[in-house]
Short mmCIF file of C-alpha atoms and ligand atoms in Angstrom, two decimals:
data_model
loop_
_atom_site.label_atom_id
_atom_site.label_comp_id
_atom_site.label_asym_id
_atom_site.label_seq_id
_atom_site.Cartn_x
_atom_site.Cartn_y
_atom_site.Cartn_z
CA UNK A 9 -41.27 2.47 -24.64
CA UNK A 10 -43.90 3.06 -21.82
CA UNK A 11 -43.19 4.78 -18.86
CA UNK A 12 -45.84 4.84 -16.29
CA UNK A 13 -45.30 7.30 -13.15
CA UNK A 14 -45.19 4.55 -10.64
CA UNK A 15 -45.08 0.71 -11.08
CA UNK A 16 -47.06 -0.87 -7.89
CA UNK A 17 -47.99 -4.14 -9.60
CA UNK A 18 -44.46 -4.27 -10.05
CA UNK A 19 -43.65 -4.13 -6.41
CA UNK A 20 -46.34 -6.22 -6.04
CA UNK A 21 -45.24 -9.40 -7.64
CA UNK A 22 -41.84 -9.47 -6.07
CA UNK A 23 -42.98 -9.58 -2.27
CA UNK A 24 -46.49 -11.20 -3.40
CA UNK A 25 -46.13 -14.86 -1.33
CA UNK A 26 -44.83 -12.78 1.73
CA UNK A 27 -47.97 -10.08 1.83
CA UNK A 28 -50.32 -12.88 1.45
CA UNK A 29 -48.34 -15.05 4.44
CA UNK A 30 -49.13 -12.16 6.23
CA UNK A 31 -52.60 -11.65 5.30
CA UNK A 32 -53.69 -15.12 6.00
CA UNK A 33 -52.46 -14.65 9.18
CA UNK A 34 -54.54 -11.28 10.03
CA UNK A 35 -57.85 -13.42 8.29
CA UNK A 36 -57.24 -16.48 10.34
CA UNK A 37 -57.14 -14.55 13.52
CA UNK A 38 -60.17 -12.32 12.71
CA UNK A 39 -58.14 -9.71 14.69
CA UNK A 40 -59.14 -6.87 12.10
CA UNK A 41 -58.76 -3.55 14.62
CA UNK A 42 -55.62 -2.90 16.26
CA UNK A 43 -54.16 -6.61 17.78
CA UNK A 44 -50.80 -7.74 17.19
CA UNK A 45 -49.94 -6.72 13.38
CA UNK A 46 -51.11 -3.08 14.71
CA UNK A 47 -48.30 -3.71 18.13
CA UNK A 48 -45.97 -5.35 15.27
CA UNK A 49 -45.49 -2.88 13.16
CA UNK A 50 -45.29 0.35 15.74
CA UNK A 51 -42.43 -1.55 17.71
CA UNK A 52 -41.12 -2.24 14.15
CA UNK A 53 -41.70 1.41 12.65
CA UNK A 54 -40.09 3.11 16.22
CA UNK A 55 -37.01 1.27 15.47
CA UNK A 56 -36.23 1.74 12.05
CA UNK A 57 -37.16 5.30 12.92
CA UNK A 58 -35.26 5.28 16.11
CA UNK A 59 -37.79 7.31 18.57
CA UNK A 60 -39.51 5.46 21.37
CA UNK A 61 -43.61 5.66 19.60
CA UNK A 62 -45.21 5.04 16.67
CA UNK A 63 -48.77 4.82 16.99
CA UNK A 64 -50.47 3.87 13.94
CA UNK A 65 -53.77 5.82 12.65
CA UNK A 66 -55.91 6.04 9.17
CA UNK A 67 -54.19 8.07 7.44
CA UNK A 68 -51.90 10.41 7.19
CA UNK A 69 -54.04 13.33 7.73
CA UNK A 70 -55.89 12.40 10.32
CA UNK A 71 -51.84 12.14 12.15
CA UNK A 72 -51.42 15.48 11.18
CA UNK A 73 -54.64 16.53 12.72
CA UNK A 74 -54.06 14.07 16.03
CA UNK A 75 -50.77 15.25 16.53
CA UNK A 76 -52.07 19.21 16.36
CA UNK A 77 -54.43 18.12 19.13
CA UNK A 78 -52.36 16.14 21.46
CA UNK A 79 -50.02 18.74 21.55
CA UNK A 80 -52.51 21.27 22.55
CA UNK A 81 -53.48 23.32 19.02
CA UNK A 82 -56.81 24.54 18.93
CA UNK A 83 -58.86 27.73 18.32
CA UNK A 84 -57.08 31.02 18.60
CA UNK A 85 -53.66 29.36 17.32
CA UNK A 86 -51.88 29.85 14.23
CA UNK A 87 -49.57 27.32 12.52
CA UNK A 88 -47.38 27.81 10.26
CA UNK A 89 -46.53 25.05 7.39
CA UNK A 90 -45.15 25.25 3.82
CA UNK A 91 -46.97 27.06 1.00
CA UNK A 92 -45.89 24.03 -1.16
CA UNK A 93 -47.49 21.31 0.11
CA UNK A 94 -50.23 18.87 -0.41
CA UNK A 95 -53.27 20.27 0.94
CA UNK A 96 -53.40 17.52 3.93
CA UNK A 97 -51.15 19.70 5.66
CA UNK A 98 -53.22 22.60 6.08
CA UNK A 99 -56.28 20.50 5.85
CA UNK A 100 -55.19 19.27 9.33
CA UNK A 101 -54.56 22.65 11.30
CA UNK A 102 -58.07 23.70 10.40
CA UNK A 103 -59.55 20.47 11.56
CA UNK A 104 -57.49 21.11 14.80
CA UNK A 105 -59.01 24.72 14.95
CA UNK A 106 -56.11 26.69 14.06
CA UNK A 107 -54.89 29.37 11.48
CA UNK A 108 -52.76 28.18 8.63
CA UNK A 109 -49.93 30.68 8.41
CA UNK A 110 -48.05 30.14 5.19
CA UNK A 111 -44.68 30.73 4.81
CA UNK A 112 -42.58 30.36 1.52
CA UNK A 113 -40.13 28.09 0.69
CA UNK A 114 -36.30 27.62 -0.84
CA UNK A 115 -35.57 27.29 -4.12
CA UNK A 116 -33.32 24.71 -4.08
CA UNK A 117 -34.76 22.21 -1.37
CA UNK A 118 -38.32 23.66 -1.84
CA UNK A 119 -38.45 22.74 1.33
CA UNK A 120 -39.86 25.70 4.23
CA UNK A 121 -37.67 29.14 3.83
CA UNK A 122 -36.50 29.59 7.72
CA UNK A 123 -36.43 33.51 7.26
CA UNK A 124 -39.95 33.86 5.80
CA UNK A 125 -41.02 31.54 8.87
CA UNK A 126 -39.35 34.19 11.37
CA UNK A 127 -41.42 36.81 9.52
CA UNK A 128 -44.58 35.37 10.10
CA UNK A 129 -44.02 34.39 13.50
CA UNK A 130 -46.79 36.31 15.48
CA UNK A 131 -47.55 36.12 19.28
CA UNK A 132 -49.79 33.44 18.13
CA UNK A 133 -48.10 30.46 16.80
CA UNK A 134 -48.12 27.76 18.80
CA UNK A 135 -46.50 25.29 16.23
CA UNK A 136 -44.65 25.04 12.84
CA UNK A 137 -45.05 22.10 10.63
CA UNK A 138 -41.80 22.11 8.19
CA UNK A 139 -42.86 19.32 5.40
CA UNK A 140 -39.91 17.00 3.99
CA UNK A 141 -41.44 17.73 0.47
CA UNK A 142 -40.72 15.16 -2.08
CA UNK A 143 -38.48 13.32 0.61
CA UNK A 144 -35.72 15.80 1.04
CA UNK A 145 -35.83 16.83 4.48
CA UNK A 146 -36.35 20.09 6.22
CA UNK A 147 -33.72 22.40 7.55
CA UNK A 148 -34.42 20.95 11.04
CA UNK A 149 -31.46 22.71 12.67
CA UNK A 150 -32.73 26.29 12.12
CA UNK A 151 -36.50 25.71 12.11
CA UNK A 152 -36.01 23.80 15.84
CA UNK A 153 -33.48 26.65 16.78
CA UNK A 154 -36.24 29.06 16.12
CA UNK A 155 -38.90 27.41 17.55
CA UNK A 156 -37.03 26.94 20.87
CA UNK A 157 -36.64 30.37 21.07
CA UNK A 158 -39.58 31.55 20.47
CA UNK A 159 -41.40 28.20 22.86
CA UNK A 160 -43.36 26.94 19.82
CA UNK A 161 -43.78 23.14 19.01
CA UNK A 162 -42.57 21.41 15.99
CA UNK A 163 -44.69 19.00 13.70
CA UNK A 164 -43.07 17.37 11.16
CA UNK A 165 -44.71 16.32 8.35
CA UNK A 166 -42.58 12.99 6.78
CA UNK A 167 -45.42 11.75 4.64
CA UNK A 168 -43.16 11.82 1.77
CA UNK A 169 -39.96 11.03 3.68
CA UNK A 170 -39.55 7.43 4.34
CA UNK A 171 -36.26 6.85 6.10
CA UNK A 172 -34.68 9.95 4.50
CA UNK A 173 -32.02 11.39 6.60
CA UNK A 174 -30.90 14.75 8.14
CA UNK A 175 -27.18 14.14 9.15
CA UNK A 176 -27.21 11.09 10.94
CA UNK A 177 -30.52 10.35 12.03
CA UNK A 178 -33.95 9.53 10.38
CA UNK A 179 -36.61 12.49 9.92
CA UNK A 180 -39.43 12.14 12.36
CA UNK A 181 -36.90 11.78 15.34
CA UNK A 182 -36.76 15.60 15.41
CA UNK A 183 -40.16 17.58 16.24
CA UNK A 184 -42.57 17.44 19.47
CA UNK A 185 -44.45 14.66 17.12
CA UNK A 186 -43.83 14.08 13.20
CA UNK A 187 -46.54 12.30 10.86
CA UNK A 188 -46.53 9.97 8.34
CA UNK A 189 -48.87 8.70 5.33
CA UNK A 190 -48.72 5.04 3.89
CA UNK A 191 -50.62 5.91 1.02
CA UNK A 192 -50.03 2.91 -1.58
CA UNK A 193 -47.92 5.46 -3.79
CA UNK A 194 -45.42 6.70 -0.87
CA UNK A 195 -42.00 5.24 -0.50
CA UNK A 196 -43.69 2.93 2.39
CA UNK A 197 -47.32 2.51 1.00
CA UNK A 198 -50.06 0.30 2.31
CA UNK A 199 -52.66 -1.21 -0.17
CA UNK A 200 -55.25 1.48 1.13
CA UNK A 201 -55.26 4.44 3.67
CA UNK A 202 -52.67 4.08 6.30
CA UNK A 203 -50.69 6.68 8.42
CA UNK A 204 -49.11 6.81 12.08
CA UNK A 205 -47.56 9.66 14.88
CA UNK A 206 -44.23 9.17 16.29
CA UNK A 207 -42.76 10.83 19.00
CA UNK A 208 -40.31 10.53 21.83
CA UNK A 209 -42.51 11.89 24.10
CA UNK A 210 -44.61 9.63 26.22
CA UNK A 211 -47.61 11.92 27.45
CA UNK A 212 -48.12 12.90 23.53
CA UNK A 213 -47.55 9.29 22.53
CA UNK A 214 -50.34 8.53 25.38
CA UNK A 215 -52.37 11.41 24.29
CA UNK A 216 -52.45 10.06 20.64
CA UNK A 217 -53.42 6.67 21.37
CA UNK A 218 -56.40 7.90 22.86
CA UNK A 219 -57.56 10.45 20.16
CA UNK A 220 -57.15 7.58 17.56
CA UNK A 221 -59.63 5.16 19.34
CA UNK A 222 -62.72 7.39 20.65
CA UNK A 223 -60.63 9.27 23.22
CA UNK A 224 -59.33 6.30 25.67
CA UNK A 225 -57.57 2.82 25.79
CA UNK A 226 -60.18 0.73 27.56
CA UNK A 227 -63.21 -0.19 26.20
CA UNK A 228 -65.96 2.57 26.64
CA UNK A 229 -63.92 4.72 28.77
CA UNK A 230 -63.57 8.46 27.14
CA UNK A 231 -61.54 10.72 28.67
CA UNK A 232 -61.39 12.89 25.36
CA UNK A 233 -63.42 13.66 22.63
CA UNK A 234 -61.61 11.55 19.40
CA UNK A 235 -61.73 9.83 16.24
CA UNK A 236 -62.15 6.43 15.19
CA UNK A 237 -58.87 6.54 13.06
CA UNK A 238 -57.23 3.12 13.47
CA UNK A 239 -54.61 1.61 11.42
CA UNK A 240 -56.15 -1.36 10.11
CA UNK A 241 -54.56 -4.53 10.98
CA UNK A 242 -54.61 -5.88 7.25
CA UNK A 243 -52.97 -2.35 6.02
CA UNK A 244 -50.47 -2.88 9.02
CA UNK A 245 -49.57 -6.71 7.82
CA UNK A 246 -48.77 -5.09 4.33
CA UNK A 247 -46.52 -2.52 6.01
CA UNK A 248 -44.57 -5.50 8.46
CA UNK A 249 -43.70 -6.94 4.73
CA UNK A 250 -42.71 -3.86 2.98
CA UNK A 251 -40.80 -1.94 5.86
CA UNK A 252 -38.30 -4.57 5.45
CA UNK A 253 -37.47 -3.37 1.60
CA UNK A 254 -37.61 -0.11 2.47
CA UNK A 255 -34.13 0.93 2.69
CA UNK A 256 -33.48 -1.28 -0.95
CA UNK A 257 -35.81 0.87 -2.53
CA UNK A 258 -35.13 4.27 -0.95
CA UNK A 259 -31.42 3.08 -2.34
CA UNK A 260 -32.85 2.11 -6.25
CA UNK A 261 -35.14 5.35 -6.45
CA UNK A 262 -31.44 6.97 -5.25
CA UNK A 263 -29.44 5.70 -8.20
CA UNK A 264 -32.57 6.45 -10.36
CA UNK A 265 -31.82 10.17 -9.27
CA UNK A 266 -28.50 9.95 -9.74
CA UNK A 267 -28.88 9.22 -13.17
CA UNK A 268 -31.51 11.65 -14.05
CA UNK A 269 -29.70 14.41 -12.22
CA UNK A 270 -26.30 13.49 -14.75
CA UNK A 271 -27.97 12.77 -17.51
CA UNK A 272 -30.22 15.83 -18.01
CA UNK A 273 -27.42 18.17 -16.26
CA UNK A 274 -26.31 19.42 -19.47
CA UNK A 275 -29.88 20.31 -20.71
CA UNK A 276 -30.41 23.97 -20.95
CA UNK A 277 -33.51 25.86 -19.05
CA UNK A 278 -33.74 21.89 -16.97
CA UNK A 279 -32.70 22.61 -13.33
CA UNK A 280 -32.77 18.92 -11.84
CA UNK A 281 -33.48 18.86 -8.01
CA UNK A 282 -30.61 19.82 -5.55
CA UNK A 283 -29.49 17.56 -2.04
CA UNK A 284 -27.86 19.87 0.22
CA UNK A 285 -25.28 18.67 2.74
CA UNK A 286 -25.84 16.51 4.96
CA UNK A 287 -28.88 15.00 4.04
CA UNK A 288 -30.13 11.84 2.63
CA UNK A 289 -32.61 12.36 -0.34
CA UNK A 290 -35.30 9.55 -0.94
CA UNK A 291 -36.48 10.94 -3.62
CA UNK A 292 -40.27 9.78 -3.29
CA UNK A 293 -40.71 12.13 -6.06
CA UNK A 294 -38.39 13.82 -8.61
CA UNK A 295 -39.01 16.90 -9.73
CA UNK A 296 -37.27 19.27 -12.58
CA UNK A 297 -37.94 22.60 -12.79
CA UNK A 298 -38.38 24.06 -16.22
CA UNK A 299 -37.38 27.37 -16.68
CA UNK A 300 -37.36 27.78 -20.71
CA UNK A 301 -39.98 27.37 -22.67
CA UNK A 302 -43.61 25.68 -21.84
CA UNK A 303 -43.81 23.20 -18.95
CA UNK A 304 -46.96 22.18 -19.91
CA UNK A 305 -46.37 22.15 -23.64
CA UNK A 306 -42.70 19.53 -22.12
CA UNK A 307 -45.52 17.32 -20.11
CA UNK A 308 -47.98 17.48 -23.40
CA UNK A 309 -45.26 16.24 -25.56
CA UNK A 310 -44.12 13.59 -23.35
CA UNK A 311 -47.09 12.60 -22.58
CA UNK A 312 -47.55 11.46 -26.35
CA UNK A 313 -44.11 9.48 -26.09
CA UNK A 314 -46.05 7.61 -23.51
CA UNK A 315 -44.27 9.09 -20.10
CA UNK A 316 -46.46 10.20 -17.56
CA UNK A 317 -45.75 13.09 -15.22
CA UNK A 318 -47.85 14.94 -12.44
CA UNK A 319 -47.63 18.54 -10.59
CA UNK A 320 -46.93 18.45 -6.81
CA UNK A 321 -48.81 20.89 -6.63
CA UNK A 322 -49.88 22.92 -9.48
CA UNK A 323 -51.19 25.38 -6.59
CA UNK A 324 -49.48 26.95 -3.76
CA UNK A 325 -51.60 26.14 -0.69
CA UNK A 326 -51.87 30.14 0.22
CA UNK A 327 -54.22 30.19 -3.23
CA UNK A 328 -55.89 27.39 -3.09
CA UNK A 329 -59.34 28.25 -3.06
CA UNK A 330 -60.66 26.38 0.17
CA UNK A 331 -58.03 28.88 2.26
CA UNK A 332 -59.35 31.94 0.26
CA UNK A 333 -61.24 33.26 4.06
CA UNK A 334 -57.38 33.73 4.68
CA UNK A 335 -57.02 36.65 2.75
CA UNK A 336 -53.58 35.44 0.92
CA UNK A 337 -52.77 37.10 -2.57
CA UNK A 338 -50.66 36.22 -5.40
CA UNK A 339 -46.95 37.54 -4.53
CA UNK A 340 -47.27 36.97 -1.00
CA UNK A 341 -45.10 33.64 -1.49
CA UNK A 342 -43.32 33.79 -4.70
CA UNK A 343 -40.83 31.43 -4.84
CA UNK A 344 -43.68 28.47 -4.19
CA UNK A 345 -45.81 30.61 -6.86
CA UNK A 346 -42.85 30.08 -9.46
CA UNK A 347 -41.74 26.68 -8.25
CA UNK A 348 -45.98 26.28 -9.19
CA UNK A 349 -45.55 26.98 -12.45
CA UNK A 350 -42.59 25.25 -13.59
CA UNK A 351 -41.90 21.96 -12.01
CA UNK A 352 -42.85 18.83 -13.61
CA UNK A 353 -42.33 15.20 -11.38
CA UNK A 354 -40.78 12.64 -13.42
CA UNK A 355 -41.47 9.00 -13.35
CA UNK A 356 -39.97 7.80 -10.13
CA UNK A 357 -40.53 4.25 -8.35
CA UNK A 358 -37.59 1.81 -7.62
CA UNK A 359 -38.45 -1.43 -10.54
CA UNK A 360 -37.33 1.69 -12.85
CA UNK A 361 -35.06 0.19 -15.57
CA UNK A 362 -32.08 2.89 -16.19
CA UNK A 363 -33.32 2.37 -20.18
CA UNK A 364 -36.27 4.12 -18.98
CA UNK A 365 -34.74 7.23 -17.39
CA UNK A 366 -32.54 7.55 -20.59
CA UNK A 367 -35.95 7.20 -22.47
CA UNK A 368 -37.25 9.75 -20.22
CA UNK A 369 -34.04 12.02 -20.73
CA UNK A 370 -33.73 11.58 -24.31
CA UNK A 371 -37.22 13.09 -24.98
CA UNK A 372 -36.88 16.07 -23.01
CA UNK A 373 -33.65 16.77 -24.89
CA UNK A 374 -35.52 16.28 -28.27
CA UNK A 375 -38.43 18.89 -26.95
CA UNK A 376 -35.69 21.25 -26.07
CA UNK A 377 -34.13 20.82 -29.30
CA UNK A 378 -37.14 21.04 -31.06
CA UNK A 379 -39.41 22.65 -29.24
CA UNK A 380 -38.46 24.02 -25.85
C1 PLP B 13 -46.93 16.15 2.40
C2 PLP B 13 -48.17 15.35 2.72
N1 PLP B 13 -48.81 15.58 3.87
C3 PLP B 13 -49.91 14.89 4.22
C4 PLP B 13 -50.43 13.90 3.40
C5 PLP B 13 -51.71 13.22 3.78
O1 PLP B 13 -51.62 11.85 3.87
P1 PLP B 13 -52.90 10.91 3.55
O2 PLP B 13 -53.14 10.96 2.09
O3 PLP B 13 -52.45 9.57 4.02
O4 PLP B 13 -54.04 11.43 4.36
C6 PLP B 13 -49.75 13.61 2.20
C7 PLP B 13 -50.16 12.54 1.29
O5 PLP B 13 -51.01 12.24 0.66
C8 PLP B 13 -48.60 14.36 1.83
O6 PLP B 13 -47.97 14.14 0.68
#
């Protein structure tokens, strides 16, 4: 049996006729920057969300880094994110002009550790950015709790998050702003670069839909310095068809999960990811931690049994080399240091057949066996 990481042809052929519908339309209309599949899909994305804006941009880093800015980050500010992240995250405070703080993160949720973000709170940080890593989503309660009392914005960073919920509503309905990435891989992926903003708050909203588009709304009026980071109307067609699935699939990669989580549960030094309560998992990836043995020697062997697995992220951002002028050393954040060193993210897309998670599951039970 093969197991690939992620299937996108797959998803592919079933909604095929509807993407191209869609496309035609875009390429008979020659509308190719913003228009009315841009409009379309940030009335469409607000909703499912439930806040009043999305504005759509490039990517999702370039969100991260508009958002910064239209909240007021720049030089002299510090910001601190997750040290388990992808690196867009901290990419984007530099670009804004600001510090990356780095503070470490749970062991259960991997998600940001709410104490270690109180101990690096300085007279300086104007905004935390708690990332819903691997679509479980932040502890919003306590990070927004201590942000309001200290008067420091919130960022989140959903780019793996899709319609995962805290309680009752939808992350991204929380922060000042929160960000998202429609990389073709994500739970709601475009068929190139794609990301938006959203937030309930008009003057940012307004603020962002000028530093997306050269710094205004009219034509060749600038009232700020910005980027040309549009969502492309073509990328935004794709995303009209596919936001409509997304709840489907955020439900298949769910029972995927669910049978991972059971069937490896009984598979010693295998610590399969935890949901705490309250929240709505979507599971964009799925990661195991494995804490006996070799988790490279686990990847190596099931790599050869034709399953394919990736690192998110194999470093913690705090020593990744590009942030070295920060001064971080190993120790300063060890659970993310661990958590570096021992997950492994499983296949994970929603065609999944359940014969391939018990493929999956039956080979790391052999290594263990055998090996581990
Ligand atoms: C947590 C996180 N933040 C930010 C980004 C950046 O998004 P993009 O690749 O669309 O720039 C990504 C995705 O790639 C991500 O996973």
């Amino acid at each position: 049996m093969n197991v690939p990481f992620l299937d996108l042809l797959g998803q592919y052929a079933a909604i095929k006729q509807e993407v191209h519908q869609k496309l035609d339309a875009v390429l008979g209309s020659a509308s190719f920057i913003l228009g009315t599949q841009v409009e379309e899909f940030e009335q469409a994305f607000s909703r499912f969300l439930g806040c009043r804006s999305a504005i759509g941009v490039a990517n999702g880093t370039d969100a991260l880094t508009i958002a910064l800015k239209a909240i007021g980050i720049g030089p002299g500010d510090e910001v601190i994110t997750a040290a388990n992240s992808f690196v867009a995250t901290a990419e984007a405070i530099v670009h804004a002009g600001a510090k990356p703080v780095f503070a470490d993160i749970d062991p259960d949720t991997y998600t940001l550790n709410v104490s270690d973000i109180k101990a690096k709170l300085t007279e300086r940080t104007q905004a935390i950015i708690p990332v819903h890593l691997y679509g479980h989503p932040s502890d919003m309660d306590s990070v927004l709790r201590l942000a309001r009392s200290r008067g420091v914005r919130v960022v989140e960073d959903a780019a793996q998050a899709h319609g995962a919920k805290y309680h009752t509503r939808r992350v991204g309905t929380f922060g000042d702003a929160a960000c998202f990435s429609f990389y073709p891989g994500k739970n709601l992926g475009a068929y190139g670069d794609a990301g938006a903003v959203v937030t309930d708050d008009d003057e940012i909203a307004g603020t962002v839909r000028k530093l997306r588009d050269h710094g205004g709304i009219q034509k060749y009026q600038h009232d700020l310095v910005g980027y040309n980071s549009r969502l492309d109307s073509l990328q935004a067609a794709v995303l009209l068809v596919k936001l409509k699935h997304l709840d489907q699939w955020n439900e298949m990669r769910r029972q995927h999960a669910q049978l991972y989580t059971k069937l490896l549960s009984d598979v010693p030094g295998i610590v399969p990811p935890s949901v705490r309560e309250g929240n709505t998992h979507v599971y964009h990836l799925y990661v195991i931690r494995v804490r006996r043995g070799s988790r490279d020697a686990l990847r190596q062997y099931l790599h050869q049994r034709h399953i394919a697995t990736g690192i998110h992220y194999p470093t913690p951002l705090h020593l990744v080399p590009a942030f070295s002028y920060l001064g971080y050393k190993a120790g300063e954040c060890p659970v993310a240091e661990d958590c570096a060193n021992e997950i492994v993210s499983l296949p994970m897309y929603p065609e999944m057949k359940p014969e391939q998670v018990g493929y999956v599951v039956e080979q790391i039970h052999h290594y263990v066996e055998t090996v581990g």
